[in-house]
GROMACS .gro file of C-alpha atoms in nm:
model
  453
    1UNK     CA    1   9.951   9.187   8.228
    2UNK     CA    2   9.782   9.255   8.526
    3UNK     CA    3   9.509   9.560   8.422
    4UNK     CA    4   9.529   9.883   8.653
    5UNK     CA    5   9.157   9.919   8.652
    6UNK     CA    6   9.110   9.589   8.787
    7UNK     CA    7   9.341   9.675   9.129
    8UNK     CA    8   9.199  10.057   9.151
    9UNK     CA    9   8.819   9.992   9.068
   10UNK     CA   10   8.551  10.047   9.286
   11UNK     CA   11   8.477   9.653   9.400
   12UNK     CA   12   8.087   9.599   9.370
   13UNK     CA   13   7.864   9.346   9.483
   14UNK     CA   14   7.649   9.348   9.185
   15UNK     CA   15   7.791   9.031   9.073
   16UNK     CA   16   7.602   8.713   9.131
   17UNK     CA   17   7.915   8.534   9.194
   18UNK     CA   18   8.067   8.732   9.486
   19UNK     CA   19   8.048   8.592   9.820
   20UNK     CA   20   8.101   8.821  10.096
   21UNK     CA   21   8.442   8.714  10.255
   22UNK     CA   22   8.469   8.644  10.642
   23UNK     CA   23   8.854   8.661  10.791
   24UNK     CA   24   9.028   8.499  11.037
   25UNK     CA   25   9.314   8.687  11.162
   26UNK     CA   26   9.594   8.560  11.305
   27UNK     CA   27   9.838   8.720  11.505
   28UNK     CA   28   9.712   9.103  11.567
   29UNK     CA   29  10.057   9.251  11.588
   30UNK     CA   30  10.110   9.616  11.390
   31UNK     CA   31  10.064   9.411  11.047
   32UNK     CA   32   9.749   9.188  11.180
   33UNK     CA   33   9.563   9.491  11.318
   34UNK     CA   34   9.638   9.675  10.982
   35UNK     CA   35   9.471   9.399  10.736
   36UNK     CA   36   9.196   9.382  11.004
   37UNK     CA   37   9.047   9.751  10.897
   38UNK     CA   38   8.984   9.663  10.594
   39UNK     CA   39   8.617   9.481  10.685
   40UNK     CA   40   8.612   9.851  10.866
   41UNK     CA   41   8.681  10.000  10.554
   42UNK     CA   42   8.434   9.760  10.317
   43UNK     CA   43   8.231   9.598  10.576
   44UNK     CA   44   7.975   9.473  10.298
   45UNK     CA   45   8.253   9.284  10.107
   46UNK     CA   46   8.451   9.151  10.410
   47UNK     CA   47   8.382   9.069  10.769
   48UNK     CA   48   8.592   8.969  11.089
   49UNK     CA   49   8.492   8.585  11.181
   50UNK     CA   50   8.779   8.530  11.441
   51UNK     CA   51   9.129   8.592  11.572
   52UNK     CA   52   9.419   8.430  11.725
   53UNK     CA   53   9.645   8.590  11.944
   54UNK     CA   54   9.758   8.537  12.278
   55UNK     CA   55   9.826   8.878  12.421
   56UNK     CA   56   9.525   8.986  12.630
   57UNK     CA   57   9.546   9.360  12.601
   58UNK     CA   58   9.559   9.293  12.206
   59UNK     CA   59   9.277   9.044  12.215
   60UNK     CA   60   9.074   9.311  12.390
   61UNK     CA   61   9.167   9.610  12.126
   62UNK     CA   62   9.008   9.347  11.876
   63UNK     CA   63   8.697   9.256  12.047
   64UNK     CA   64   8.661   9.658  12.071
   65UNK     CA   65   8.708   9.744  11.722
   66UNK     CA   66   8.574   9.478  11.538
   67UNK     CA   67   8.306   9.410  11.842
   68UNK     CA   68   8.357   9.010  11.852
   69UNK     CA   69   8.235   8.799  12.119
   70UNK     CA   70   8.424   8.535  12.289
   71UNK     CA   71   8.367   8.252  12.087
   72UNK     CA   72   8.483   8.480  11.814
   73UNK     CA   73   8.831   8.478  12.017
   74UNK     CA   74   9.129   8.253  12.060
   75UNK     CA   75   9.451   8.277  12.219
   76UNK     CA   76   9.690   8.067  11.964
   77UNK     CA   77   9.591   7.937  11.616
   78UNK     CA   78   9.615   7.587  11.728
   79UNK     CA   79   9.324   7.585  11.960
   80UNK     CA   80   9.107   7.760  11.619
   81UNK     CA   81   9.228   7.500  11.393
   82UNK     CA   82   9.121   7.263  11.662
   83UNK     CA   83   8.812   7.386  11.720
   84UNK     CA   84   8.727   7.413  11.276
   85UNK     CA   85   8.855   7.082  11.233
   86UNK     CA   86   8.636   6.914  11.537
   87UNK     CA   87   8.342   7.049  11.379
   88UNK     CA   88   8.401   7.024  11.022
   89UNK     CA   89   8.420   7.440  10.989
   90UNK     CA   90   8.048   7.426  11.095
   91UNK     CA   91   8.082   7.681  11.390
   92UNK     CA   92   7.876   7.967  11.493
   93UNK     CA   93   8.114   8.225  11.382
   94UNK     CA   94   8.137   8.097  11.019
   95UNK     CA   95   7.811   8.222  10.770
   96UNK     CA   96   7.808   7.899  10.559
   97UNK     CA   97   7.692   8.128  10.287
   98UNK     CA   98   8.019   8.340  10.270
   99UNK     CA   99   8.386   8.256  10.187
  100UNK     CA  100   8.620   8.194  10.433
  101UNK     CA  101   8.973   8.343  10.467
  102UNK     CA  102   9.271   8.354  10.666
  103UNK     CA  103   9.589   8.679  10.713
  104UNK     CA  104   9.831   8.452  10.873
  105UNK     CA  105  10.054   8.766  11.035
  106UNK     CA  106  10.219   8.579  11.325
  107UNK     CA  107  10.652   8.598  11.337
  108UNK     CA  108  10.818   8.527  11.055
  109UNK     CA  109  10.954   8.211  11.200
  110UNK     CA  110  10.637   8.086  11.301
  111UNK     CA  111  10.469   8.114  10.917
  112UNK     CA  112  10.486   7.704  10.814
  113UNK     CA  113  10.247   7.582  11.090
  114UNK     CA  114   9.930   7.761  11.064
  115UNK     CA  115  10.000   7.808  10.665
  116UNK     CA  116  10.008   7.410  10.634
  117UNK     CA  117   9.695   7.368  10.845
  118UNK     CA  118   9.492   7.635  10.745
  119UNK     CA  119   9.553   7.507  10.372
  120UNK     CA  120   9.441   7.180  10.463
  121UNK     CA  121   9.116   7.340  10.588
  122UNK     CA  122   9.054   7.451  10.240
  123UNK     CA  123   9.090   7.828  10.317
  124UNK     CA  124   9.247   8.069  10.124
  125UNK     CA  125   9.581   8.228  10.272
  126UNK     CA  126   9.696   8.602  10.294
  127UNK     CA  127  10.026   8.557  10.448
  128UNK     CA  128  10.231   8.844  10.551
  129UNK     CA  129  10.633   8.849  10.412
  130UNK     CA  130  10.854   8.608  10.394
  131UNK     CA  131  10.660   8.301  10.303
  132UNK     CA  132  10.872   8.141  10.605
  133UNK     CA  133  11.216   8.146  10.699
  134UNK     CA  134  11.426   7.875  10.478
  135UNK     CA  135  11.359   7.766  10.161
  136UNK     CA  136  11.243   7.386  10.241
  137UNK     CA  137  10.938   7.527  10.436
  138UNK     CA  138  10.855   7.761  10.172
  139UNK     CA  139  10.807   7.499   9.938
  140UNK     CA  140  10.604   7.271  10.196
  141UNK     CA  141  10.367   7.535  10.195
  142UNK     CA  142  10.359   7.598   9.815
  143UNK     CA  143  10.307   7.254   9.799
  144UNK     CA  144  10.015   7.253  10.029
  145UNK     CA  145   9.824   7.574   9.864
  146UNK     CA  146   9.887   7.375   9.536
  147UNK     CA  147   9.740   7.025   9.654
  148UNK     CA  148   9.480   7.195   9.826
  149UNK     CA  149   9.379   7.427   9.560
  150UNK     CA  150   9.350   7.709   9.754
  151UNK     CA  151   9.473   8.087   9.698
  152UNK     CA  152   9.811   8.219   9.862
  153UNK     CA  153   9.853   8.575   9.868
  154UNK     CA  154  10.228   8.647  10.023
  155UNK     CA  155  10.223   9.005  10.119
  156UNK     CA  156  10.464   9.143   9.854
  157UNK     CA  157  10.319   9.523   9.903
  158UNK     CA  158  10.515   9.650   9.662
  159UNK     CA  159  10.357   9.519   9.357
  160UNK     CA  160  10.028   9.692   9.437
  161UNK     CA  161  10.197  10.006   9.439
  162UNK     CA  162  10.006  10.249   9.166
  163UNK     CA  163  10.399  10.335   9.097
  164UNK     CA  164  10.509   9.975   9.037
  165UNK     CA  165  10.194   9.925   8.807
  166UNK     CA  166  10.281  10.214   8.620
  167UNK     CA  167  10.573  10.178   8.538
  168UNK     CA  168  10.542   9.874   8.448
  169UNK     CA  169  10.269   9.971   8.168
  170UNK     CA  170  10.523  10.176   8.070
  171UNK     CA  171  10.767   9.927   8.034
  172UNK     CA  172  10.568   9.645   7.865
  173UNK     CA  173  10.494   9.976   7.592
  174UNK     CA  174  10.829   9.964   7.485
  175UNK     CA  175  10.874  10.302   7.617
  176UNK     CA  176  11.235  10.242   7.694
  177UNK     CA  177  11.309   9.994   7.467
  178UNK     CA  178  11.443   9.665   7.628
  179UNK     CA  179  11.555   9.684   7.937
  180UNK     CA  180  11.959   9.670   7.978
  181UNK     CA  181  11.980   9.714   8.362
  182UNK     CA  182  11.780   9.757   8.659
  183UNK     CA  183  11.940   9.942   8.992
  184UNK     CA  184  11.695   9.967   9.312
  185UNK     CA  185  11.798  10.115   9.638
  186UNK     CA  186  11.586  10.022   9.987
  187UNK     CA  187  11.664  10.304  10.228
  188UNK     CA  188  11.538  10.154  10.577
  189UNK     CA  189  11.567  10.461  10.769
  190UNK     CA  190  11.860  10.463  11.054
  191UNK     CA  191  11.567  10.495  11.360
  192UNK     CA  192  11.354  10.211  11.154
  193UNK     CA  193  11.714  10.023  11.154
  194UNK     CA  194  11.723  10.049  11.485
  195UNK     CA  195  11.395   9.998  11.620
  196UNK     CA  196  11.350   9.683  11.440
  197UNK     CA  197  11.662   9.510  11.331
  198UNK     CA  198  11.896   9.586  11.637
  199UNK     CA  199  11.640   9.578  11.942
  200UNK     CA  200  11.344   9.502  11.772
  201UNK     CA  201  11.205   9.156  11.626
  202UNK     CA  202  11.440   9.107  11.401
  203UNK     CA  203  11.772   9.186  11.505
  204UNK     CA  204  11.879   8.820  11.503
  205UNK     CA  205  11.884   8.571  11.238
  206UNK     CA  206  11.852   8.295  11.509
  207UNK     CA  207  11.559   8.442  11.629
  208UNK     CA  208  11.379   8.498  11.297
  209UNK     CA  209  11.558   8.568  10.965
  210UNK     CA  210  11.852   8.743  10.769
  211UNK     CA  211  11.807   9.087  10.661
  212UNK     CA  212  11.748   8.997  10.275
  213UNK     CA  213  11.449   8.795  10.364
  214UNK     CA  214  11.294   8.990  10.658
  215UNK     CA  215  11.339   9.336  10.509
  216UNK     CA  216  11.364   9.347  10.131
  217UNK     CA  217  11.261   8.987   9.996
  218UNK     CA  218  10.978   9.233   9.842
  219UNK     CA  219  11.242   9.433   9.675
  220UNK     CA  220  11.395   9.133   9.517
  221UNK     CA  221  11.063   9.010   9.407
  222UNK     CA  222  10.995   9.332   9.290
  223UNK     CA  223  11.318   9.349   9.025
  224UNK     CA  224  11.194   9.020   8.940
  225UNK     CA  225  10.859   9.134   8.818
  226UNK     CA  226  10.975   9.418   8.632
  227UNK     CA  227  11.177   9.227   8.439
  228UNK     CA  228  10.948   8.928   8.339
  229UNK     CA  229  10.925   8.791   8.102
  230UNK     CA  230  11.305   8.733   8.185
  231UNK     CA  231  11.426   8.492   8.429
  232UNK     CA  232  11.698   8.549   8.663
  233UNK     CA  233  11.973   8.287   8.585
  234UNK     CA  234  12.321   8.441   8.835
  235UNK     CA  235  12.335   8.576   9.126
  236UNK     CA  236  12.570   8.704   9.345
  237UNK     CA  237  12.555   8.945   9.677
  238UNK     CA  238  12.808   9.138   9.926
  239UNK     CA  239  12.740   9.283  10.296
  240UNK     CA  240  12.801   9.287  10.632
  241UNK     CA  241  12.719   9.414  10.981
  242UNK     CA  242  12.946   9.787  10.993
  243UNK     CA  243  12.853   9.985  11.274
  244UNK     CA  244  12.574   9.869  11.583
  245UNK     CA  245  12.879   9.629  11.691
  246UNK     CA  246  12.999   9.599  12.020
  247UNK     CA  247  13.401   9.761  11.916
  248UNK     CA  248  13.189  10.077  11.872
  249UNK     CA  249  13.040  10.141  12.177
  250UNK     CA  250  13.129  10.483  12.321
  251UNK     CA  251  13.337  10.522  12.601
  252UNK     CA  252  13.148  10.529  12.924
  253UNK     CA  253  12.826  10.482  12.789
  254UNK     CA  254  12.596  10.244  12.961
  255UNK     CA  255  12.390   9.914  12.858
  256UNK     CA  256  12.083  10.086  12.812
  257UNK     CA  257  11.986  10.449  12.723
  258UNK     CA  258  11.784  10.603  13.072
  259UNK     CA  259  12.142  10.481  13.257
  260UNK     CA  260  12.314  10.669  13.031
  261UNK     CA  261  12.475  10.992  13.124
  262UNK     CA  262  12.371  11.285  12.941
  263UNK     CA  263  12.634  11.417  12.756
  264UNK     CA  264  12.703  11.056  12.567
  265UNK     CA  265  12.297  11.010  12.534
  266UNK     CA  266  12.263  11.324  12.406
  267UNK     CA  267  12.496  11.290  12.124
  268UNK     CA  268  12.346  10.944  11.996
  269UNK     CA  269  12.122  10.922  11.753
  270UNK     CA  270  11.967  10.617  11.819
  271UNK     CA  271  11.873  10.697  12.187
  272UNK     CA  272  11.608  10.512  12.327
  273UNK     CA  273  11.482  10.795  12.454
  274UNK     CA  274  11.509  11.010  12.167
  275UNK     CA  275  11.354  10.746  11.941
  276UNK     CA  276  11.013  10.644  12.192
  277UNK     CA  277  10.970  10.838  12.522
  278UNK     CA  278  11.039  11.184  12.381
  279UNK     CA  279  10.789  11.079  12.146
  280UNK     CA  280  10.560  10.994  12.429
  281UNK     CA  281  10.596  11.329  12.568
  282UNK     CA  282  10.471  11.519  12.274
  283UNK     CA  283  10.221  11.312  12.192
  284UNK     CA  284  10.334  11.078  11.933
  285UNK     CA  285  10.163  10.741  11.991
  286UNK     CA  286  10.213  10.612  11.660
  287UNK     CA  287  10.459  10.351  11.551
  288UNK     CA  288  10.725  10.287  11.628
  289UNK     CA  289  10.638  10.366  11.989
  290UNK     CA  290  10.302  10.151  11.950
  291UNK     CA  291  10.440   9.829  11.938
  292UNK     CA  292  10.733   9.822  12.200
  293UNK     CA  293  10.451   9.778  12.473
  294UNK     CA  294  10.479   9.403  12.521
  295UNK     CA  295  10.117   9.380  12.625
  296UNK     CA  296   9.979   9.585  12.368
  297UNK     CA  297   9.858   9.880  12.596
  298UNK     CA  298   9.824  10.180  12.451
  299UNK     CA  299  10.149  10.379  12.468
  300UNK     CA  300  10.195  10.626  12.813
  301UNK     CA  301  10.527  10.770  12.990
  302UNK     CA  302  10.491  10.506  13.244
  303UNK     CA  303  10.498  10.193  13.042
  304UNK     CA  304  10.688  10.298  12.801
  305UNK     CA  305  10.986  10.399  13.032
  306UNK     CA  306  10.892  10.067  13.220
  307UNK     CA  307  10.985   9.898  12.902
  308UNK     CA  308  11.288  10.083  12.804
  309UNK     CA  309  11.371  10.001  13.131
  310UNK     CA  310  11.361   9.621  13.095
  311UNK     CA  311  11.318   9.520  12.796
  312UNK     CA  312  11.492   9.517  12.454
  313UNK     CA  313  11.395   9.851  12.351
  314UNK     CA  314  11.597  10.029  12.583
  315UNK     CA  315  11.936   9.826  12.547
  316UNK     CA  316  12.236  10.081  12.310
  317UNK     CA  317  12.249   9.990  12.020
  318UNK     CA  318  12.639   9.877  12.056
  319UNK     CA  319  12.527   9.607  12.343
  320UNK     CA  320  12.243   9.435  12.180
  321UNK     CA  321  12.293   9.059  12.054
  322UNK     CA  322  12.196   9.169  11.687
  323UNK     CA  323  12.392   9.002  11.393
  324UNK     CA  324  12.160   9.143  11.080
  325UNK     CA  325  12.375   9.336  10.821
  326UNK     CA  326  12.333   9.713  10.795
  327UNK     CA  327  12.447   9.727  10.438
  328UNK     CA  328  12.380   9.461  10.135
  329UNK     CA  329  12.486   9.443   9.776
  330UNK     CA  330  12.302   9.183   9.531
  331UNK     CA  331  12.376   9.144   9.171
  332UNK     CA  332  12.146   8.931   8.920
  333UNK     CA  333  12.195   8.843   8.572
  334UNK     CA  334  11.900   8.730   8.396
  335UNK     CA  335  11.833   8.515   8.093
  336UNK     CA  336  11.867   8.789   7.801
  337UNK     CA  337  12.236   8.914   7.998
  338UNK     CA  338  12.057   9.187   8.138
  339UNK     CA  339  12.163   9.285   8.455
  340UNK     CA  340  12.007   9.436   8.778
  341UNK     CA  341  12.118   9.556   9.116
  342UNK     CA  342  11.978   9.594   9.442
  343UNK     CA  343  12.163   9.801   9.736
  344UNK     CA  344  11.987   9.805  10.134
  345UNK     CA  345  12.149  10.020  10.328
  346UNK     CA  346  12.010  10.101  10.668
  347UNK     CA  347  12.130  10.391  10.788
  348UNK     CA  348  11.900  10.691  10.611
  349UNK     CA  349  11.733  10.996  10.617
  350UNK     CA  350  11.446  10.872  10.376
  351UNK     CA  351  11.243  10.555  10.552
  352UNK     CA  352  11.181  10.300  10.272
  353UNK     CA  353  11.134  10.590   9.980
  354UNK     CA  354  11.283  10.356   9.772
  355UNK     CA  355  11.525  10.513   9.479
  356UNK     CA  356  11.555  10.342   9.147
  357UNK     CA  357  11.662  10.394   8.769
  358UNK     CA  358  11.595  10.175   8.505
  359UNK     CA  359  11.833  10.179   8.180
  360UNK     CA  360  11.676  10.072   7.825
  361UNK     CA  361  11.792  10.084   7.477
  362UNK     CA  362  11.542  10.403   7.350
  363UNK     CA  363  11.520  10.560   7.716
  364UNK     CA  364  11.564  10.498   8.124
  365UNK     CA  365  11.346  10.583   8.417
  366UNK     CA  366  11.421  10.726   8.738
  367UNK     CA  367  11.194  10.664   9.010
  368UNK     CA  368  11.184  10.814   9.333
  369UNK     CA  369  10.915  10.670   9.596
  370UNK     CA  370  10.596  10.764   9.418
  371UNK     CA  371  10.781  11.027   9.153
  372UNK     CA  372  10.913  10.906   8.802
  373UNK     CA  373  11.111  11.119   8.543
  374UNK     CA  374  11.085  10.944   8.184
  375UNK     CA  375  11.392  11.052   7.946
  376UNK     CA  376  11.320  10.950   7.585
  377UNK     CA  377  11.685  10.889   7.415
  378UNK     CA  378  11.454  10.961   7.066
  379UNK     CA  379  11.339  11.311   7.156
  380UNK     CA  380  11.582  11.447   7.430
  381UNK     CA  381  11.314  11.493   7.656
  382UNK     CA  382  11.217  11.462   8.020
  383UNK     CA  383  10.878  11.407   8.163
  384UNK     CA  384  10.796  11.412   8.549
  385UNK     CA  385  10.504  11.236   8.646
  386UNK     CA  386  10.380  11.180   9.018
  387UNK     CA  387  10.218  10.881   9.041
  388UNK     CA  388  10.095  10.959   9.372
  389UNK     CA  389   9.850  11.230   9.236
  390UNK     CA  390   9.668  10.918   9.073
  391UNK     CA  391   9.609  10.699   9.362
  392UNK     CA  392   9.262  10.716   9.383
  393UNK     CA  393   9.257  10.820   9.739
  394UNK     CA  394   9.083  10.625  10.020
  395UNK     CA  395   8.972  10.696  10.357
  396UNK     CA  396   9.165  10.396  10.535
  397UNK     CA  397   9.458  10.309  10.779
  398UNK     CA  398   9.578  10.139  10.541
  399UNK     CA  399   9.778  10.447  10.355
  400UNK     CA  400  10.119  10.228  10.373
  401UNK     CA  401  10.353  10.174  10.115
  402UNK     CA  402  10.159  10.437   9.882
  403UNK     CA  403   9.804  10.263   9.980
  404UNK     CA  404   9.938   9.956   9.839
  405UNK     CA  405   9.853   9.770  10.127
  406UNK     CA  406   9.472   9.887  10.131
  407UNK     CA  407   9.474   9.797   9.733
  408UNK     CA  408   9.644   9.459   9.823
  409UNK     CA  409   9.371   9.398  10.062
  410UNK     CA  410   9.120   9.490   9.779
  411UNK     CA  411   9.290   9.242   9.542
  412UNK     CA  412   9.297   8.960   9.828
  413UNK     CA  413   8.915   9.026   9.924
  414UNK     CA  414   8.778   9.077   9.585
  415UNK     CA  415   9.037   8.762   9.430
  416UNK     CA  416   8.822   8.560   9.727
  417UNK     CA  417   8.502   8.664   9.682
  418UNK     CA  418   8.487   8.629   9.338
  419UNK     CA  419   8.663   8.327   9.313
  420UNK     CA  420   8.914   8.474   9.027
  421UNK     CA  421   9.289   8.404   9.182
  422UNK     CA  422   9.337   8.637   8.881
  423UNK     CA  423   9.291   8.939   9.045
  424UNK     CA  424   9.578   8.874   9.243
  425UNK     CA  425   9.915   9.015   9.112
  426UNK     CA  426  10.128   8.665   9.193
  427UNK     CA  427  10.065   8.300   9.297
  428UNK     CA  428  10.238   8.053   9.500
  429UNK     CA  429  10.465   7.936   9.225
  430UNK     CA  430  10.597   8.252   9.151
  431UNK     CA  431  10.652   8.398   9.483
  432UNK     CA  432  10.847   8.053   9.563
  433UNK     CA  433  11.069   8.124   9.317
  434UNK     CA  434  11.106   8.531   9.401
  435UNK     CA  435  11.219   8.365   9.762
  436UNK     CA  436  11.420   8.073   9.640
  437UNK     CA  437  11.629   8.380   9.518
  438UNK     CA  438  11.677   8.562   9.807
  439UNK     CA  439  11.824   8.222   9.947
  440UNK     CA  440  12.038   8.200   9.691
  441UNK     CA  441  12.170   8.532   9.731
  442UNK     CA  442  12.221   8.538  10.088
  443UNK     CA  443  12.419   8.174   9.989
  444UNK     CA  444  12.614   8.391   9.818
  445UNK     CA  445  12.732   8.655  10.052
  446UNK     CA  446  12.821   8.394  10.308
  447UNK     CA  447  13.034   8.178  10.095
  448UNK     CA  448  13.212   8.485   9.824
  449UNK     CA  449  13.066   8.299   9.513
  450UNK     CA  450  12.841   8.335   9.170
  451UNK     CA  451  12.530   8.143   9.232
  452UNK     CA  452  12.409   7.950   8.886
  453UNK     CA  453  12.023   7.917   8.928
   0.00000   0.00000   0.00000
């Protein structure tokens, strides 16, 4: 198994082997700006060679932090593949003598594209979650990584977690015996829910993806990996869209939250205002607030009112063309008949702390966020261990998910520059088939039945 000193070493540049890795980012959105830092972070192991993006503002912020000059900058991906295929990836803003990489961070729906050409370029891919947005083009672009030889790293976070790595140790020990059943809850967060799946990005499957795939394809993967060697063989799943539905609007309240009168806004939890410009007010600048500025300006009272004012941000939550489920059930069998669960429900105190227990024959785990109680069936005793008292701390943005995301950057960076896909906790092959099951399952909710895999 994957060894825990390997993810939470100290990555050196003693080795003869390791190149120093230059990145191309593209699309500098909240998760594109985030991977960014990380030549901030480790600028002698990893360096920013260009973006794509084609908001001004945000292609500005970039040049500023990562101080790039304009050849360094393009506004779409297309014009950078262009421009590395023309000249055979000899360019002025490539250091022949380092490795090249790609964080391919752009919408969900727009993932096959640059994936596909950027593999054909011979560069290795850090691709944020879901691979794409149907199961065909996530297999064109296994295929591609595959016949190209080149790395894929899908952005499943959650497997980087210090938590997820321990207690997976513990597993593999036989600490619990074998495993019987699995249940894992995703708690989104009922402002996250919201922000981002009834006004924000994706609210729509039309428009980008279902709710399985968007929000907790990780989650799914992550079940999966706890229980290899085991193969998932049934599946079947349950939800639906309860409560930001038009039928529930309140009486007299308007189509978007400043028109609203006060004593209906004031009452609703999901109020525009309550959720961004009160923010603004006392300071708060940080997400979500930070990315509802369509041209990536920093965050004031004027433009953020201007966009509550126009844009989706600031529509109720009852008139909004969302159709993403608020609640999901999935059920898997796996090859040995045991059994797991996973349960997304949206509308929470707790913003992604996932909760989980895990059921064996000589013990079970509970684990809650970073926090895991062991209960040993042989000795009647409990143990509480806080995983996040381990994580060898960092000074980095990139503190998400438990600093899984910096250590997933780490793994990414130092897989690259060492040329040892090894170091990365999954390949293409096995995060294909993580996502072929989250098809599956959402197959499943939409026709009633028991998928056979």
């Amino acid at each position: 198994m994957f060894l825990l000193k390997q993810l939470f070493n100290k990555s050196k540049m003693s080795s003869p082997n390791r190149s120093v890795v230059q990145l191309i980012i593209v699309g500098c959105g909240s998760r594109g700006k985030n991977y960014a830092s990380y030549a901030l972070d480790c600028p002698e192991l990893c360096k920013i060679a260009a973006i794509a993006e084609p908001r001004e503002k945000v292609r500005e912020y970039m040049i500023r932090r990562h101080k790039l000059s304009s050849e360094q900058v393009f506004e779409n991906w297309e014009s950078l593949v262009k421009h590395l295929k023309e000249n055979n990836k000899s360019v002025s803003f490539l250091n022949p003598n380092y490795k090249t990489a790609v964080c391919i961070c752009t919408q969900d729906q727009y993932h096959l594209e640059p994936a596909i050409a950027f593999a054909n370029l011979k560069i290795d891919i850090l691709l944020e979650k879901p691979m794409a947005i149907n199961a065909e083009d996530c297999s064109k672009i296994a295929k591609a990584v595959e016949e190209n030889n080149v790395m894929l790293a899908v952005c499943h976070v959650l497997r980087y977690a210090i938590y997820t790595q321990k207690v997976k140790e513990m597993i593999d020990k036989g600490l619990i015996g074998n495993i019987i059943t699995i249940q894992h809850m995703e708690p989104v967060g009922y402002f996250h829910y919201a922000h981002s799946y009834v006004r924000g990005n994706w609210s729509n499957e039309k428009k980008s993806s279902f709710m399985l795939l968007a929000k907790s394809c990780h989650d799914i993967d992550w079940i999966v990996y706890m229980m290899k060697p085991h193969r998932c063989v049934r599946v079947s799943s349950f939800g639906s869209l309860m409560h930001c539905r038009k039928e529930n609007k309140p009486l007299g309240a308007a189509s978007r939250c400043l028109d609203c009168p006060s004593t209906i806004e004031s009452n609703c939890c999901y109020s525009a205002k309550k959720i961004y410009l009160d923010q603004v007010k006392y300071g708060e600048t940080g997400w979500p607030v930070s990315v509802i500025v369509s041209s990536g300006e920093e965050p004031t009272i004027e433009n953020v009112t201007e966009t509550l004012r126009n844009g989706p941000y600031g529509k109720c939550v009852y008139e909004s063309d969302n159709d993403v489920v608020d609640n999901q059930v999935v059920n898997l069998q796996f090859d040995n008949g045991a059994t797991a669960t996973f349960t997304m429900i949206a509308y929470t105190k707790e913003i992604c702390e996932r909760k989980t227990r895990i059921y064996g024959t000589k013990g079970e785990i509970e684990l809650i966020g970073s926090v895991a109680t062991h209960y040993d069936f042989l000795t009647n005793e409990s143990k509480k261990i806080d995983f996040g008292e381990l994580i060898p701390k960092k000074s980095t943005s990139l503190y998400g998910h438990d600093y899984a995301d910096y250590y997933l950057m780490k793994s990414f960076i130092d897989a690259v520059g060492l040329n040892d896909p090894s170091l990365l906790l999954s390949n293409a092959k096995e995060t294909l088939e993580s996502h072929l099951l989250v098809f599956e399952a959402e197959k499943s909710r939409h026709n009633g039945q028991v998928i056979q895999l």
